[in-house]
Amino acid sequence: MVVVSNRGPLSFTIDDEGGLIARRGAGGLVSSLAPLVRGTGATWMAAAISDGDRAAAGGGVIEAEGFRFRSLAIDPDVYRMAYDVISNGTLWFLHHGLFDLPRRPRIDRRWREAWDAYRHVNHVFARALIDEAPEGATVLVQDYHLALVGTWLAQQRRDLRAVHFTHIPFCGPNALRLLPTDAAEELLVGMASHASCGFHARRWADNYVSCCREVLGLEPSTFVSPLAPDHDDIAAVSDSAACTDEMAWLDGKLGGRKLILRVDRIELSKNLLRGFHAFDDLLQTRPEWRGQVVFGALVYPSREGLVEYLSYRQEVEGLARLVNERWGTADWTPILLDMSDNFPRSVAALKRYDVLLVNPVRDGLNLVAKEGPLLNTNDGVLALSREAGAWEELAPAALEVNPFDVAGTADVLAVALAMSAEERADRAIALRKLVEMRTPRDWFDEQLSAARAER
Ligand code: G6P
């Protein structure tokens, strides 16, 4: 088995003596995948992102905890173009419906160069697989950074059984028309060259199929396989001393008030601004909640190499300040904005919330929507965007949020805050059952089955 992803399970820094120090790689995808790959003897290929990674890449395969790690060196400028301009600046915006159409996308000469860079990065991965994957190996290609890898595998290594899994949404045929026709075709051919393509939700798989029908005139193979949180892993954090300390910190901040919580990256698709506007509307229209509830926003910076993300962060901070100035009193700060990226603190808050607001404008799945109900000990209510992949699984027990409807979101928050203890408990039990139906292992095994299915 070979696993292929942009970020790897290990990242490296160089110490003062020039030695390499390995650390666990960052990001949700890596933390979900790593426990499943450990001990399997598989090979995991990922891009060398930092200088340390590039130094490690020169040393060939690294024996890690029960798997082999292969870091792939790519020219840093080429990698940046592919990652910033195409993966995050184009495909992410496209599939999440985030483009500000009067201005973006701008398919200029620089974009074309970046598309070449994206193709190059994908080719480096394909090349490594072609040269190094064992005969008949199962290959699990992860995410939109690597959509083209299958193209070359289908031409040169027909013995391999490769699937592609997309962790973000997939856009429909109308949105895909924002890409130049040749790039759209290349993207879809790349994905369709895998034995099958997996998605977290039926909606995204259907969009992908519609795109393939319209652009390529073919019916691709797909599977739907939502990821789930690792119960044991988060239970261990929940039981840790660090989490107990953070709970004490949080209790101090709340002073017995109710907690509306969100835990997110500071990310355009997460809809942080409308969340604050909805809270502002709640305080405006339901004066009885003033002084009685805190909106905890545990959010941490992401992708600060992109200018849109930097200005979004400033907007988020500015709006939180505004709401606090508007409603705050000497002993009550309405929005607790915490950007410290403190996992035990997030877990403590997830145990404690009264209402969890997960209102992305669009999201492949959203694991927080599943982690919350698993951890929460307070019969907390989940207010969930119908645009999140997780909505397909959790709808029966969550409250529906239209992420664009600020007044409607405020109404949902009010309903959640005022819900009877019985209904809260019923919903919390139902949510937990829905979440517990799946484990990360199911998700992993379903990729293996899709790869190994008869062709
Ligand atoms: C989110 C998405 C993943 C994606 C990751 C990339 O977590 O759900 O699908 O792989 O972002 O983040 P990065 O920090 O690597 O750009």
PDB file of N, CA, C and O and ligand atoms in Angstrom, residues 6-7 26-29 83 88 92 96 143-145 166-168 265 267 270 302-303 363-365, ligand 1:
ATOM      1  N   ASN A   6      -0.328  15.728   0.128  1.00  0.00           N
ATOM      2  CA  ASN A   6       0.511  16.923   0.081  1.00  0.00           C
ATOM      3  C   ASN A   6       1.326  17.053   1.363  1.00  0.00           C
ATOM      4  O   ASN A   6       2.546  17.066   1.355  1.00  0.00           O
ATOM      5  N   ARG A   7       0.646  17.153   2.492  1.00  0.00           N
ATOM      6  CA  ARG A   7       1.378  17.200   3.770  1.00  0.00           C
ATOM      7  C   ARG A   7       1.700  15.794   4.229  1.00  0.00           C
ATOM      8  O   ARG A   7       0.879  14.892   4.064  1.00  0.00           O
ATOM      9  N   ALA A  26       1.602  18.504  10.548  1.00  0.00           N
ATOM     10  CA  ALA A  26       0.429  19.256  10.989  1.00  0.00           C
ATOM     11  C   ALA A  26      -0.787  18.914  10.136  1.00  0.00           C
ATOM     12  O   ALA A  26      -0.664  18.335   9.070  1.00  0.00           O
ATOM     13  N   GLY A  27      -1.950  19.263  10.629  1.00  0.00           N
ATOM     14  CA  GLY A  27      -3.155  19.207   9.800  1.00  0.00           C
ATOM     15  C   GLY A  27      -4.055  18.027  10.115  1.00  0.00           C
ATOM     16  O   GLY A  27      -3.617  16.983  10.603  1.00  0.00           O
ATOM     17  N   GLY A  28      -5.354  18.231   9.829  1.00  0.00           N
ATOM     18  CA  GLY A  28      -6.381  17.240  10.154  1.00  0.00           C
ATOM     19  C   GLY A  28      -6.227  15.954   9.366  1.00  0.00           C
ATOM     20  O   GLY A  28      -6.415  14.862   9.903  1.00  0.00           O
ATOM     21  N   LEU A  29      -5.869  16.090   8.104  1.00  0.00           N
ATOM     22  CA  LEU A  29      -5.768  14.903   7.258  1.00  0.00           C
ATOM     23  C   LEU A  29      -4.693  13.966   7.801  1.00  0.00           C
ATOM     24  O   LEU A  29      -4.899  12.758   7.942  1.00  0.00           O
ATOM     25  N   TYR A  83       0.801  25.347  -4.935  1.00  0.00           N
ATOM     26  CA  TYR A  83       0.027  25.312  -3.686  1.00  0.00           C
ATOM     27  C   TYR A  83      -0.797  26.588  -3.507  1.00  0.00           C
ATOM     28  O   TYR A  83      -2.005  26.537  -3.237  1.00  0.00           O
ATOM     29  N   ASN A  88      -4.823  26.238  -3.484  1.00  0.00           N
ATOM     30  CA  ASN A  88      -5.596  27.037  -2.530  1.00  0.00           C
ATOM     31  C   ASN A  88      -6.253  28.257  -3.161  1.00  0.00           C
ATOM     32  O   ASN A  88      -7.354  28.637  -2.769  1.00  0.00           O
ATOM     33  N   TRP A  92      -9.522  25.458  -4.348  1.00  0.00           N
ATOM     34  CA  TRP A  92     -10.248  25.627  -3.068  1.00  0.00           C
ATOM     35  C   TRP A  92     -11.404  26.607  -3.248  1.00  0.00           C
ATOM     36  O   TRP A  92     -12.545  26.335  -2.852  1.00  0.00           O
ATOM     37  N   HIS A  96     -15.386  25.496  -3.125  1.00  0.00           N
ATOM     38  CA  HIS A  96     -16.163  26.053  -2.012  1.00  0.00           C
ATOM     39  C   HIS A  96     -17.071  27.203  -2.453  1.00  0.00           C
ATOM     40  O   HIS A  96     -17.766  27.781  -1.621  1.00  0.00           O
ATOM     41  N   ASP A 143      -6.687  14.099  -1.780  1.00  0.00           N
ATOM     42  CA  ASP A 143      -7.039  15.516  -1.894  1.00  0.00           C
ATOM     43  C   ASP A 143      -6.710  16.237  -3.200  1.00  0.00           C
ATOM     44  O   ASP A 143      -6.006  15.729  -4.075  1.00  0.00           O
ATOM     45  N   TYR A 144      -7.236  17.466  -3.226  1.00  0.00           N
ATOM     46  CA  TYR A 144      -7.271  18.270  -4.459  1.00  0.00           C
ATOM     47  C   TYR A 144      -5.901  18.747  -4.910  1.00  0.00           C
ATOM     48  O   TYR A 144      -5.755  19.177  -6.053  1.00  0.00           O
ATOM     49  N   HIS A 145      -4.898  18.701  -4.038  1.00  0.00           N
ATOM     50  CA  HIS A 145      -3.555  19.093  -4.471  1.00  0.00           C
ATOM     51  C   HIS A 145      -3.018  18.120  -5.500  1.00  0.00           C
ATOM     52  O   HIS A 145      -2.119  18.447  -6.255  1.00  0.00           O
ATOM     53  N   THR A 166     -11.205  13.060  -2.203  1.00  0.00           N
ATOM     54  CA  THR A 166     -11.286  14.511  -2.073  1.00  0.00           C
ATOM     55  C   THR A 166     -11.873  14.864  -0.706  1.00  0.00           C
ATOM     56  O   THR A 166     -12.966  14.398  -0.373  1.00  0.00           O
ATOM     57  N   HIS A 167     -11.154  15.684   0.059  1.00  0.00           N
ATOM     58  CA  HIS A 167     -11.624  16.028   1.410  1.00  0.00           C
ATOM     59  C   HIS A 167     -12.431  17.316   1.449  1.00  0.00           C
ATOM     60  O   HIS A 167     -12.878  17.732   2.504  1.00  0.00           O
ATOM     61  N   ILE A 168     -12.546  17.963   0.305  1.00  0.00           N
ATOM     62  CA  ILE A 168     -13.296  19.230   0.255  1.00  0.00           C
ATOM     63  C   ILE A 168     -14.541  19.001  -0.612  1.00  0.00           C
ATOM     64  O   ILE A 168     -14.714  17.906  -1.151  1.00  0.00           O
ATOM     65  N   ARG A 265     -10.553  26.795  11.856  1.00  0.00           N
ATOM     66  CA  ARG A 265      -9.446  27.584  11.336  1.00  0.00           C
ATOM     67  C   ARG A 265     -10.012  28.927  10.881  1.00  0.00           C
ATOM     68  O   ARG A 265     -11.201  29.018  10.556  1.00  0.00           O
ATOM     69  N   GLU A 267     -10.666  30.742   8.212  1.00  0.00           N
ATOM     70  CA  GLU A 267     -10.711  30.184   6.857  1.00  0.00           C
ATOM     71  C   GLU A 267     -11.980  30.742   6.204  1.00  0.00           C
ATOM     72  O   GLU A 267     -13.055  30.736   6.817  1.00  0.00           O
ATOM     73  N   LYS A 270     -15.355  29.085   6.392  1.00  0.00           N
ATOM     74  CA  LYS A 270     -15.960  28.758   7.692  1.00  0.00           C
ATOM     75  C   LYS A 270     -17.054  29.731   8.121  1.00  0.00           C
ATOM     76  O   LYS A 270     -17.771  29.489   9.077  1.00  0.00           O
ATOM     77  N   SER A 302      -4.667  30.441   9.452  1.00  0.00           N
ATOM     78  CA  SER A 302      -4.399  29.432   8.439  1.00  0.00           C
ATOM     79  C   SER A 302      -3.964  30.130   7.152  1.00  0.00           C
ATOM     80  O   SER A 302      -4.395  31.253   6.883  1.00  0.00           O
ATOM     81  N   ARG A 303      -3.115  29.498   6.374  1.00  0.00           N
ATOM     82  CA  ARG A 303      -2.746  29.948   5.026  1.00  0.00           C
ATOM     83  C   ARG A 303      -2.462  31.434   4.940  1.00  0.00           C
ATOM     84  O   ARG A 303      -3.029  32.144   4.108  1.00  0.00           O
ATOM     85  N   ASP A 363     -18.516  23.007   3.053  1.00  0.00           N
ATOM     86  CA  ASP A 363     -17.444  22.265   3.716  1.00  0.00           C
ATOM     87  C   ASP A 363     -17.508  20.809   3.260  1.00  0.00           C
ATOM     88  O   ASP A 363     -18.605  20.244   3.172  1.00  0.00           O
ATOM     89  N   GLY A 364     -16.347  20.221   2.977  1.00  0.00           N
ATOM     90  CA  GLY A 364     -16.330  18.838   2.519  1.00  0.00           C
ATOM     91  C   GLY A 364     -17.047  17.924   3.496  1.00  0.00           C
ATOM     92  O   GLY A 364     -17.904  17.128   3.124  1.00  0.00           O
ATOM     93  N   LEU A 365     -16.686  18.035   4.770  1.00  0.00           N
ATOM     94  CA  LEU A 365     -17.326  17.221   5.810  1.00  0.00           C
ATOM     95  C   LEU A 365     -17.601  18.089   7.039  1.00  0.00           C
ATOM     96  O   LEU A 365     -18.723  18.419   7.353  1.00  0.00           O
TER      97      LEU A 365
HETATM   98  C1  G6P B   1      -8.621  21.337   5.151  1.00  0.00           C
HETATM   99  C2  G6P B   1      -9.303  20.414   4.224  1.00  0.00           C
HETATM  100  C3  G6P B   1      -8.360  19.348   3.761  1.00  0.00           C
HETATM  101  C4  G6P B   1      -7.066  19.926   3.249  1.00  0.00           C
HETATM  102  C5  G6P B   1      -6.476  20.856   4.224  1.00  0.00           C
HETATM  103  C6  G6P B   1      -5.294  21.549   3.636  1.00  0.00           C
HETATM  104  O1  G6P B   1      -8.355  20.700   6.349  1.00  0.00           O
HETATM  105  O2  G6P B   1     -10.435  19.823   4.803  1.00  0.00           O
HETATM  106  O3  G6P B   1      -9.003  18.699   2.723  1.00  0.00           O
HETATM  107  O4  G6P B   1      -6.158  18.921   2.935  1.00  0.00           O
HETATM  108  O5  G6P B   1      -7.425  21.824   4.576  1.00  0.00           O
HETATM  109  O6  G6P B   1      -4.820  22.469   4.523  1.00  0.00           O
HETATM  110  P1  G6P B   1      -3.384  23.055   4.364  1.00  0.00           P
HETATM  111  O7  G6P B   1      -3.115  23.782   5.614  1.00  0.00           O
HETATM  112  O8  G6P B   1      -2.492  21.886   4.125  1.00  0.00           O
HETATM  113  O9  G6P B   1      -3.460  23.963   3.169  1.00  0.00           O
END
